[in-house]
Coordinates of C-alpha atoms in Angstrom, one line a residue:
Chain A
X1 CA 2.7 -16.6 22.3
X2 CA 5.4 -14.3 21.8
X3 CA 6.2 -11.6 19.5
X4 CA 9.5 -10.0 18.9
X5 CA 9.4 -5.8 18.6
X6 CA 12.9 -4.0 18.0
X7 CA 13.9 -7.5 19.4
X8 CA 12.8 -7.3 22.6
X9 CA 10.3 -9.9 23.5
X10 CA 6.3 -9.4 24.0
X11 CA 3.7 -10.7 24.9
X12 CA 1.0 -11.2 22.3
X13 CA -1.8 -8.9 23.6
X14 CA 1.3 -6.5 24.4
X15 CA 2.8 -6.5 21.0
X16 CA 1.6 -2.7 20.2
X17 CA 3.1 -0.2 18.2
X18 CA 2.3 3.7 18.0
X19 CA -0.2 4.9 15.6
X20 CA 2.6 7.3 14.2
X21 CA 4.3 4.2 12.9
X22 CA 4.5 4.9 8.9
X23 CA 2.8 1.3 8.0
X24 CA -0.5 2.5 9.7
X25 CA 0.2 6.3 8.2
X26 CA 1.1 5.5 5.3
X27 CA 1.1 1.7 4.5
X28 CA 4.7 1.9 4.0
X29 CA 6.6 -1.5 5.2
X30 CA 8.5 -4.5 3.6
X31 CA 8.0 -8.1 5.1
X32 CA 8.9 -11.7 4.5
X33 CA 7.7 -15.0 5.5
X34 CA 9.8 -18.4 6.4
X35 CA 8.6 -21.3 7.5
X36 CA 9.8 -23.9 10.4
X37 CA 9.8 -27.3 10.8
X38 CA 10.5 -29.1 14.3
X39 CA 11.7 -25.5 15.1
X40 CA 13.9 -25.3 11.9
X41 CA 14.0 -22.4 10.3
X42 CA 13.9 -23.6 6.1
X43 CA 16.0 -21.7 3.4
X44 CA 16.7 -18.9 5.6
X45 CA 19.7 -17.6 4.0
X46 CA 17.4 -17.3 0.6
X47 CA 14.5 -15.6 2.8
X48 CA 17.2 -13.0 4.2
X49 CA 18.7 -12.6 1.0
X50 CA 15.0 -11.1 -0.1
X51 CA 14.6 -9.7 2.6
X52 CA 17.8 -7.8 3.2
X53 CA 17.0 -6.2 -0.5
X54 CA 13.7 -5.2 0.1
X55 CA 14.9 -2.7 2.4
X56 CA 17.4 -1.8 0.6
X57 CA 15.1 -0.7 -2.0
X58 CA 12.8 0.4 0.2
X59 CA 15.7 2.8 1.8
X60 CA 14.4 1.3 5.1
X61 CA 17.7 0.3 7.7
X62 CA 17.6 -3.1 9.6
X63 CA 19.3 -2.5 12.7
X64 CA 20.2 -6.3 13.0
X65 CA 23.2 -7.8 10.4
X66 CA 21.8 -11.3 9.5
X67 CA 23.7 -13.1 12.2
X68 CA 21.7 -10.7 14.5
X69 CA 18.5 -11.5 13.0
X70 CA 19.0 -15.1 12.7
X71 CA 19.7 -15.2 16.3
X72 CA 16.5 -12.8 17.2
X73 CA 14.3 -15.1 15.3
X74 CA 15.9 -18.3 17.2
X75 CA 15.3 -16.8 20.8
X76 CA 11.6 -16.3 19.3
X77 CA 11.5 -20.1 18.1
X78 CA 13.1 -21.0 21.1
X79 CA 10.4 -19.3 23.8
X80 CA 7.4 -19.8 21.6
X81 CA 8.0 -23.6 20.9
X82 CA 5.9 -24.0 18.2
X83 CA 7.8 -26.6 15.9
X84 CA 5.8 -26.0 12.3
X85 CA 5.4 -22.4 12.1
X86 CA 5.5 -19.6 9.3
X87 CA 8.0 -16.5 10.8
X88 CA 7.0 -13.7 9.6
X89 CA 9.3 -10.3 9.8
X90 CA 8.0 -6.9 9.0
X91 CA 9.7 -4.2 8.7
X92 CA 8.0 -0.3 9.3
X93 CA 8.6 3.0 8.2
X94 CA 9.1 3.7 12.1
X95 CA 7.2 6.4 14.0
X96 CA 7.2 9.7 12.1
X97 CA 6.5 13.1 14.0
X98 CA 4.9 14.4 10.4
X99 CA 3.3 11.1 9.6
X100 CA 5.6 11.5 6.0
X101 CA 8.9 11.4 6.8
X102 CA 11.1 8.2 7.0
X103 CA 13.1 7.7 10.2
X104 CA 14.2 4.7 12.1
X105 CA 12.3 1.4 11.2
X106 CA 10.5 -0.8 13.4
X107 CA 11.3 -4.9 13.1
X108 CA 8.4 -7.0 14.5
X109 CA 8.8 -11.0 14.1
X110 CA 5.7 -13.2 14.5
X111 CA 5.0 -16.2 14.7
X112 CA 2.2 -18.3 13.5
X113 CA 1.4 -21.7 13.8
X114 CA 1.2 -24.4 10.5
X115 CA -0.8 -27.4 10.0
X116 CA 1.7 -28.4 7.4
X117 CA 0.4 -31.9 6.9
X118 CA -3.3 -30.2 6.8
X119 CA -2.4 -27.8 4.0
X120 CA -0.6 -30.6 2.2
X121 CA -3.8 -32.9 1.8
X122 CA -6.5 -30.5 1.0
X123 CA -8.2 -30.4 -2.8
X124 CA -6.6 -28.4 -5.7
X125 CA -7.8 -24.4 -6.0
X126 CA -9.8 -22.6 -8.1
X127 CA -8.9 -19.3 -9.2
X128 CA -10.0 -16.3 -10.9
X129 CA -8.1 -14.2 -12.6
X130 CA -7.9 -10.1 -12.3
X131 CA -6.5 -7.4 -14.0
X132 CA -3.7 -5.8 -11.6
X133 CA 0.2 -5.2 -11.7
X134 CA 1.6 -4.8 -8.3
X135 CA 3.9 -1.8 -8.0
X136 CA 7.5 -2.3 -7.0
X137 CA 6.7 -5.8 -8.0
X138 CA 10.4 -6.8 -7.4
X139 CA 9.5 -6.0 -3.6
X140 CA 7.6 -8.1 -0.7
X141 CA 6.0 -4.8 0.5
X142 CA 3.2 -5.1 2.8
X143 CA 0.8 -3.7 0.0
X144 CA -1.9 -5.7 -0.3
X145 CA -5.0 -3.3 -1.1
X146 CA -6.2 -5.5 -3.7
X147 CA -6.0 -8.7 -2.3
X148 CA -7.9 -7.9 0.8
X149 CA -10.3 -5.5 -1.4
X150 CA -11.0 -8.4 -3.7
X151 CA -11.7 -11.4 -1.1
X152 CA -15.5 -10.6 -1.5
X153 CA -15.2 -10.9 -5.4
X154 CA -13.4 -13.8 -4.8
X155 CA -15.4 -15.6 -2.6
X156 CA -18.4 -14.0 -5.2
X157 CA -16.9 -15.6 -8.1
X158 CA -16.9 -19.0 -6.3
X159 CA -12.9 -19.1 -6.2
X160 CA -9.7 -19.8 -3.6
X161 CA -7.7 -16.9 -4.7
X162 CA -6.5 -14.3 -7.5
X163 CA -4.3 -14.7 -10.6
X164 CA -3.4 -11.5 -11.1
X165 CA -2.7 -10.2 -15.1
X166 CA -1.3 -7.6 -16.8
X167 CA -3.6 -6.6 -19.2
X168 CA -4.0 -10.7 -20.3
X169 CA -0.1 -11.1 -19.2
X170 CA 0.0 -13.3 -16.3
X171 CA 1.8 -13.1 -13.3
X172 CA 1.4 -13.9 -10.0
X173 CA -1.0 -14.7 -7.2
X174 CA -1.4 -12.5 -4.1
X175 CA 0.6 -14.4 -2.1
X176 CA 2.2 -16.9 -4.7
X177 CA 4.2 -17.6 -8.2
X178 CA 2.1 -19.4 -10.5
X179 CA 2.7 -22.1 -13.4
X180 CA 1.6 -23.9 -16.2
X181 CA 2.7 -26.7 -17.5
X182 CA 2.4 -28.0 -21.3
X183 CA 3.2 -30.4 -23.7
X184 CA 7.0 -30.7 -22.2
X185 CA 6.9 -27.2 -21.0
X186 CA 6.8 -25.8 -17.5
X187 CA 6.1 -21.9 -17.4
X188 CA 6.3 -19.4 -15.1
X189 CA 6.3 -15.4 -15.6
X190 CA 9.9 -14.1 -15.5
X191 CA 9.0 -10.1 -15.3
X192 CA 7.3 -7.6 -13.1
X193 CA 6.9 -10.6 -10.3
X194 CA 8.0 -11.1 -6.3
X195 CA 10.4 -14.0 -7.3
X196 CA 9.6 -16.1 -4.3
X197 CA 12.2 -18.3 -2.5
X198 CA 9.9 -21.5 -3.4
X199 CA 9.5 -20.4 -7.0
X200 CA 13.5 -20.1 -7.3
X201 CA 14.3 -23.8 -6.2
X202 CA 11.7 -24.9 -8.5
X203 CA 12.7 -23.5 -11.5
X204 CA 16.4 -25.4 -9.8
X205 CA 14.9 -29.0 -10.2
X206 CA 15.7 -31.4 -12.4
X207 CA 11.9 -32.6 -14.2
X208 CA 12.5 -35.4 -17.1
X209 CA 11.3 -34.5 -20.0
X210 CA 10.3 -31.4 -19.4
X211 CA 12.5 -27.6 -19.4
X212 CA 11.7 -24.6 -17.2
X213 CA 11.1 -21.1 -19.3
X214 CA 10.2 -17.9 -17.8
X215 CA 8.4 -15.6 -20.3
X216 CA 5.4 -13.5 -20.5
X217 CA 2.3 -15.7 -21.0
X218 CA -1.3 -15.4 -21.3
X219 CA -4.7 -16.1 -19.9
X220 CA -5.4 -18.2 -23.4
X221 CA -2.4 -20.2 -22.6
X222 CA -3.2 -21.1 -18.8
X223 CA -7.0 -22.1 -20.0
X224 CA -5.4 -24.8 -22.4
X225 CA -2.9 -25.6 -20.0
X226 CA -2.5 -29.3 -18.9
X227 CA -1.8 -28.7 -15.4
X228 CA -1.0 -25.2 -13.4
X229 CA 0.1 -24.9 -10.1
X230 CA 1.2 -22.0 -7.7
X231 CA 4.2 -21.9 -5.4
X232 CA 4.7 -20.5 -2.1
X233 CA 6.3 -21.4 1.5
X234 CA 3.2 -22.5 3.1
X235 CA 2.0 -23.9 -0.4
X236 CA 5.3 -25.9 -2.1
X237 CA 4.3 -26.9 -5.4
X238 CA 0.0 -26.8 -5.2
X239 CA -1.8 -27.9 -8.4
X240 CA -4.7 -25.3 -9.5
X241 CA -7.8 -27.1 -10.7
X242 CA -9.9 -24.1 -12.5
X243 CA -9.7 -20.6 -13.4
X244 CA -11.9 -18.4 -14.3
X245 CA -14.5 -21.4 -14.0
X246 CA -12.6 -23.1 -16.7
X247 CA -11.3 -26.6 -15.5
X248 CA -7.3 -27.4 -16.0
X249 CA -6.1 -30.5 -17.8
X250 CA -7.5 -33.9 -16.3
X251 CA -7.1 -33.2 -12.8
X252 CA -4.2 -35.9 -12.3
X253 CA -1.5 -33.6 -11.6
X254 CA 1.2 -35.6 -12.2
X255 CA 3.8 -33.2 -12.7
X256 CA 2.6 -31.0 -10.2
X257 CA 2.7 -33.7 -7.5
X258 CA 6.1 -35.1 -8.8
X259 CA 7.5 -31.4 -8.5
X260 CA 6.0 -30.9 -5.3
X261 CA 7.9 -34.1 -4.1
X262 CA 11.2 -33.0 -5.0
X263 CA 10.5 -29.5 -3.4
X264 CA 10.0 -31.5 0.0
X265 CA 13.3 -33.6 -0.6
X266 CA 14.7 -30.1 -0.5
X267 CA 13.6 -29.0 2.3
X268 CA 14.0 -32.3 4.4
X269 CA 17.9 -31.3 3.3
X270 CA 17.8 -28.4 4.3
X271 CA 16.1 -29.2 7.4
X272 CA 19.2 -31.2 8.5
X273 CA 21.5 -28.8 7.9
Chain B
X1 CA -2.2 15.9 23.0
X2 CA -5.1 13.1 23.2
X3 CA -5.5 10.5 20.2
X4 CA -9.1 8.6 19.6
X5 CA -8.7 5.7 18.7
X6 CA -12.1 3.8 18.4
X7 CA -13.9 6.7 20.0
X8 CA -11.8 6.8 23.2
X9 CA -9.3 9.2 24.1
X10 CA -5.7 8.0 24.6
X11 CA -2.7 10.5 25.6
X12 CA -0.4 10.0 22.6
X13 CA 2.4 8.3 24.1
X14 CA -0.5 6.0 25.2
X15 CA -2.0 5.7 21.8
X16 CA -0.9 2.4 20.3
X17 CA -2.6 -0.5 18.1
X18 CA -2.0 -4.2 18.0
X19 CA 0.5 -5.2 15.1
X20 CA -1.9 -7.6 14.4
X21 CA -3.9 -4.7 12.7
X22 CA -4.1 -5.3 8.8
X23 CA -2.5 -1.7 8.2
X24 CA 0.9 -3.2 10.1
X25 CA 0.0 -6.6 8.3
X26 CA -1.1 -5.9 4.8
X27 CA -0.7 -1.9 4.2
X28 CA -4.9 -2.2 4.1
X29 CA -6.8 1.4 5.5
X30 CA -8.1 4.5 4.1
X31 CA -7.9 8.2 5.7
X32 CA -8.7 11.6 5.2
X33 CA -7.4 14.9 6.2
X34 CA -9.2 18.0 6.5
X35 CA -8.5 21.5 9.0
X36 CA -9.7 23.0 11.4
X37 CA -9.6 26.8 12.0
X38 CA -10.0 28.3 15.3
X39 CA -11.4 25.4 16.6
X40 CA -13.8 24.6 13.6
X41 CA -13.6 21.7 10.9
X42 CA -13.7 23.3 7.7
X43 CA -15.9 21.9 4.7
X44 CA -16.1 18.5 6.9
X45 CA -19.2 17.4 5.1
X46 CA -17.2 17.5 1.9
X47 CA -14.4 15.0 3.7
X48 CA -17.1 12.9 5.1
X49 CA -18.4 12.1 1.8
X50 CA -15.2 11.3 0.3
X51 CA -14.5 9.2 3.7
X52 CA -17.9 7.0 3.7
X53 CA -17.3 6.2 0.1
X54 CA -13.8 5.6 0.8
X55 CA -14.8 3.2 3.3
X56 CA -17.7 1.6 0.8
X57 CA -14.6 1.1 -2.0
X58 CA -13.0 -0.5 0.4
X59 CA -15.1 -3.3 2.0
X60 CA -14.8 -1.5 6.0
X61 CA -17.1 -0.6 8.0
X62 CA -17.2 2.7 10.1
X63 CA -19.1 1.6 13.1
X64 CA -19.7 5.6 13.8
X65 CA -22.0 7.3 12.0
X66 CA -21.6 10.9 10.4
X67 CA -23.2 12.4 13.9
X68 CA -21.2 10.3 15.8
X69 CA -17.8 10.8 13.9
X70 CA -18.5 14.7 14.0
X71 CA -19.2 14.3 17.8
X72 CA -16.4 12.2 18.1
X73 CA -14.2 15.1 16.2
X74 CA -15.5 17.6 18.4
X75 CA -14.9 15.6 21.5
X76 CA -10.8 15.7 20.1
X77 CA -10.7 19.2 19.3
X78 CA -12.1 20.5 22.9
X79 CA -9.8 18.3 24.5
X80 CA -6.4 19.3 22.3
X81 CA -7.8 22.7 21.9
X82 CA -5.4 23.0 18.9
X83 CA -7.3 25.8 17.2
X84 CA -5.5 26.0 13.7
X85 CA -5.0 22.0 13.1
X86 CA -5.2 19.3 10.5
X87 CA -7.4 15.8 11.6
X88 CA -6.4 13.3 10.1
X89 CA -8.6 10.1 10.3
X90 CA -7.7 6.6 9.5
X91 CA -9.8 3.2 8.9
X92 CA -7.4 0.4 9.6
X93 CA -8.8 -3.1 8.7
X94 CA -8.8 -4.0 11.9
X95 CA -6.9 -7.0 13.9
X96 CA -7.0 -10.5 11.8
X97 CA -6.4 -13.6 13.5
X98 CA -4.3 -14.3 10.0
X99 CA -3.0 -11.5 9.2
X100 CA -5.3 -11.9 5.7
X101 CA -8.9 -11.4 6.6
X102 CA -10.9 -8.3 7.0
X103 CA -12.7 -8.2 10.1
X104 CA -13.5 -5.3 12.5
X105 CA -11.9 -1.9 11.6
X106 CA -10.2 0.2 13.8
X107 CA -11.0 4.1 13.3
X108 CA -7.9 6.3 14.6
X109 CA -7.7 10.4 15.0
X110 CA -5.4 12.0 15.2
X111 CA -5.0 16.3 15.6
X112 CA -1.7 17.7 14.4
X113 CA -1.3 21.7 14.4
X114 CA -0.7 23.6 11.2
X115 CA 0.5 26.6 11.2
X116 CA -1.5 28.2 8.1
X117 CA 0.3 31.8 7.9
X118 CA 3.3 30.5 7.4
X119 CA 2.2 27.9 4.7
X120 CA 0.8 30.6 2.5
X121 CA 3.8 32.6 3.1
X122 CA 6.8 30.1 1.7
X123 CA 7.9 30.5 -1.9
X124 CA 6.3 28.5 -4.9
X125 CA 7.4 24.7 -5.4
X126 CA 9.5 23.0 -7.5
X127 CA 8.6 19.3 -8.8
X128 CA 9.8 16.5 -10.3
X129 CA 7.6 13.8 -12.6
X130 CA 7.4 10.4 -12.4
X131 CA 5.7 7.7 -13.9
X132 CA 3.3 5.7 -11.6
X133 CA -0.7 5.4 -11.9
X134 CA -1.4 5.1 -7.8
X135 CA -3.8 2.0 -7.7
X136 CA -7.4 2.3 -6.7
X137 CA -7.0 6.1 -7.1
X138 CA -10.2 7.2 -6.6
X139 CA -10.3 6.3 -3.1
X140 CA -7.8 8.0 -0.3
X141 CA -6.4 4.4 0.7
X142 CA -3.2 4.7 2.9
X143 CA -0.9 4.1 0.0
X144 CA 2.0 6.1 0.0
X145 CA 4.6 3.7 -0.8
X146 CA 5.9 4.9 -4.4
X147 CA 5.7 8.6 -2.0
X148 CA 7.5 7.4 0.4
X149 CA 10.2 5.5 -1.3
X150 CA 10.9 8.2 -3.6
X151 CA 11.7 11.1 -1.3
X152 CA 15.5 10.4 -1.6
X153 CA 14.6 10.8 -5.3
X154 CA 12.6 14.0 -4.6
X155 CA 15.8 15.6 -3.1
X156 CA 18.4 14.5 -5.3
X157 CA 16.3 16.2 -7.9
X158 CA 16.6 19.3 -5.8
X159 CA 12.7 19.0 -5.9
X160 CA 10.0 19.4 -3.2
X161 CA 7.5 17.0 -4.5
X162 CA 6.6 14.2 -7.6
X163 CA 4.0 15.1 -9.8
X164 CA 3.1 11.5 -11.0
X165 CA 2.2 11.0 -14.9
X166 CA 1.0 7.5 -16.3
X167 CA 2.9 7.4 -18.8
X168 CA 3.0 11.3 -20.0
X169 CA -0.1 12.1 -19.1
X170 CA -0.5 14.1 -15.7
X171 CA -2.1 13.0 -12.9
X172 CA -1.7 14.4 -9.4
X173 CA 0.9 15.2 -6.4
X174 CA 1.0 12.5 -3.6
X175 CA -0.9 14.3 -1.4
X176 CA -2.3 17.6 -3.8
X177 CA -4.2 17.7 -7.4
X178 CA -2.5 19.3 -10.0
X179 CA -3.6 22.4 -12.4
X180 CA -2.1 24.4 -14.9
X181 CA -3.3 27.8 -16.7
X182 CA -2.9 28.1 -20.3
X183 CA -4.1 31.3 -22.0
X184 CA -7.5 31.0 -21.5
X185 CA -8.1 27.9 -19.9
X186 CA -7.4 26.4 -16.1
X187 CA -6.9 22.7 -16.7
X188 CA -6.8 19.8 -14.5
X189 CA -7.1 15.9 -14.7
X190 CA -9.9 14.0 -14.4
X191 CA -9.2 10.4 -14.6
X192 CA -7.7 8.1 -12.5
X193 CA -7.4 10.7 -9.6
X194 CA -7.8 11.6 -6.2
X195 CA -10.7 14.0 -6.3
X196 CA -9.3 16.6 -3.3
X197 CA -12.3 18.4 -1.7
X198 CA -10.4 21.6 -2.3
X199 CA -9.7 20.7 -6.3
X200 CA -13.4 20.4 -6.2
X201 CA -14.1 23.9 -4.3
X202 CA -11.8 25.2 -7.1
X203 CA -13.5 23.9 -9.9
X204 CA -16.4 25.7 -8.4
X205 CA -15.2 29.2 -9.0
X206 CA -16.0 32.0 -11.4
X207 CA -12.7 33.3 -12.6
X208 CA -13.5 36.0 -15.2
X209 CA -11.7 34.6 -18.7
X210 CA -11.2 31.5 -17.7
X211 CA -12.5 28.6 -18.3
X212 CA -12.3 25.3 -16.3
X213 CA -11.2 21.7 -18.5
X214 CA -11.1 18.3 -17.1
X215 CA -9.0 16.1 -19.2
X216 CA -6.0 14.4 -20.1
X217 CA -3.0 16.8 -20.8
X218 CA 0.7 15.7 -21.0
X219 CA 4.2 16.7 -19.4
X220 CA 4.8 18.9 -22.2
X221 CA 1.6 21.1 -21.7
X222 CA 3.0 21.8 -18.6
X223 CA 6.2 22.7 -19.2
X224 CA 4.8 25.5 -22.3
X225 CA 1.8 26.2 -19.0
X226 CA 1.9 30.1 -18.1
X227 CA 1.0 28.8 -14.2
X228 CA 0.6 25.5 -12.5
X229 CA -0.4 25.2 -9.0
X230 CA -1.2 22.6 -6.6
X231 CA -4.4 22.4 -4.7
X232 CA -4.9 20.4 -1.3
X233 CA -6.3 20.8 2.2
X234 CA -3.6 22.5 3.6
X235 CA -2.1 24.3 0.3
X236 CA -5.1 25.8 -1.0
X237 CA -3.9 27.1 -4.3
X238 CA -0.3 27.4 -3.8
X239 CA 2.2 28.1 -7.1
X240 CA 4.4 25.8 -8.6
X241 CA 7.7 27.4 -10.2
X242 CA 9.3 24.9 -11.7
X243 CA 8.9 21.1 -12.8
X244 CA 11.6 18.9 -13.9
X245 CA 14.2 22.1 -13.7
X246 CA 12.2 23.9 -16.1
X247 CA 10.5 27.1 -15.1
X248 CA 7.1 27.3 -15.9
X249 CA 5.6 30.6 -16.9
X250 CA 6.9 34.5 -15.6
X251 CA 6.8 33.2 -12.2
X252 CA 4.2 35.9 -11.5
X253 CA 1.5 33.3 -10.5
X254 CA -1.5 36.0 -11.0
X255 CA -4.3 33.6 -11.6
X256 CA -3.1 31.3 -9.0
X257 CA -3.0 34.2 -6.3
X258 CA -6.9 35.1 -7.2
X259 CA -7.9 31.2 -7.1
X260 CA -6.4 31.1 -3.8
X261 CA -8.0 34.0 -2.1
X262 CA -11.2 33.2 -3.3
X263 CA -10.9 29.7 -1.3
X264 CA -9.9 31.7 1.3
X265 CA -13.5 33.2 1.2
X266 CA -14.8 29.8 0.9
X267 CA -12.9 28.8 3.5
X268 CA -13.9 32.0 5.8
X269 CA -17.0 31.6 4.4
X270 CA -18.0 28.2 6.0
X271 CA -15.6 29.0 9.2
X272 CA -18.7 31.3 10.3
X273 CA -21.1 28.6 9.3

């Protein structure tokens, strides 16, 4: 397998950057994370669109222009032949003489492979909530001290993954948007979340019956919920089963499954261009 | 100059990680940063607490032990023979296979020089405040993005550092604690820190009329404050002249000049062991 640095092409177990590089320093790095299917690249306009801004506010410079990039990540595709794959682009603080100081970014594109039909049939999570507000929540920055702290608590508590709250406002999962649904209501948190690509062409759909509302919500609401699910690019729509230990609705997941549905019509679109 | 990484010495242009290391991946890793002088770590016992409970906070293993990593220390300094220098030493999480799971750290050191004299010569600082709570900020993890990010900010403030307030009440510098001196009183915060080894060595000293106070105090204190210093590794006690464009005290920095020098004793103190 191949990885991509500063767009030049290496092998994986040559893929290595200086320790002077301002992610290891200092943690400091954006990233985001497309998927492929039979080596197409899915919503990638939306992904760049995120992307592009995250280092904009992040006053990190990408030396590619999105055609550039887009054409990086093909010659990738293309050499690694790995049809159903997640992409992921991160982007550095660069190498730093004073380990502090910002200077020119480092690009690295891997590329992993996806069991998409595997991820698709396994059983519904359980999660457990925790107190937490990412900073520059707006941003897919490569913190993730908490969620990789926490993987003992959450394996200790019996649970998948994390549902993050502020202070008994929900919003979000490490790597995921999360939603309840309710009597003809489908929620999701509107502030002081990473809006993910997924999350933005649900809240697009058309679900009968039922409207889409962003707005704060709490951890009362999701217990009494009648379904919840998160969303992600590896994930689409995925229904949540318990949190906290408390089962969600009757397991059935209709809405859920219907919404995931449509989410795959979109990307078969998509995937023929 | 050498680097260890993993307790084996790499020239520096040689001294590069896999970007599958969960720093790159996931900003995940803890350091510390202490000095030495003429060839001698000073107050290392001090940093290897703080460094072994950092690593305990954090889920990561040091596969060295305090003998070892002073050995391994030594073994860096004989070969750089950088007498006046800072070591810094970081505990990546280590290469995951997913880019998501803890598994082996990596343990990186790295000598930089430091020229002390002309540190303590340079004119008192100015600052600007900002509201962020770092997270986890008892533990020295990596996490420098809101630091980072906000150094454009820093100089358009005409400032040369943030002094970071949750919500108008003072917690630290990125990389220093943060003290002011009111008539009688030397006050610093003791929540939701970084506890600096030097902040501690302060807090140790007998300054005749003074007393020292650990709490809460707000942006406001400081700006009425007749001196306000940093403290850090490098620093010592060094003066701060003005915060937010407002000049704090007669600039005269009296008490601040005795803390200092009596860290220098410390300092010279446990340089002769």
């Amino acid at each position: 397998m191949y990885i991509s640095i500063n767009n030049e092409l290496f092998l994986q177990e040559d893929a290595n950057i200086s320790v002077a590089d301002l992610s290891i320093q200092r943690g400091y790095g954006i990233f985001d994370f497309l998927k492929t299917i039979n080596n197409r690249p899915i919503f990638i306009q939306d992904y760049f669109n995120r992307f592009y801004n995250s280092a904009r506010e992040m006053h990190l410079e990408i030396e590619l222009n999105r055609e550039q990039l887009h054409e990086a990540i093909l010659k990738l595709i293309n050499k690694n032949n790995i049809p159903n794959s997640g992409i992921k682009i991160i982007l550095t603080g660069g190498f730093s003489d004073d380990g502090y100081t910002m200077v020119k970014p480092n690009l690295i594109i891997i590329q992993i492979p996806l069991n998409i039909i595997e991820s698709e049939s396994s059983k519904a999570l359980a999660l457990v909530s925790y107190n937490h507000q990412r900073q520059i929540p707006q941003v897919k920055t490569i913190d993730y001290l908490q969620a990789i702290r926490l993987q003992k608590f959450v394996r200790e508590n019996g649970a998948d993954d994390l549902l993050y709250h502020n202070n008994g406002k929900v919003r979000e999962c490490p790597r995921a948007n999360f939603f309840i649904i309710t009597e003809n209501e489908i929620i999701t948190a509107k502030d002081e979340i990473l809006k993910g690509i997924t999350r933005s062409k649900i809240l697009s759909l058309d679900i009968p019956n039922y409207i889409f509302v962003e707005r704060d919500f709490t951890l009362n609401e999701v217990y009494h919920a009648k379904e919840a699910f998160i969303s992600s690019s590896t994930k689409n729509a995925f229904p949540v089963d318990s949190i906290d230990g408390k089962l969600i609705g009757n397991g059935k997941n209709t809405i859920t499954k219907l919404i995931n549905d449509k989410i795959l019509e979109l990307i078969a679109l998509d995937q023929k261009g």
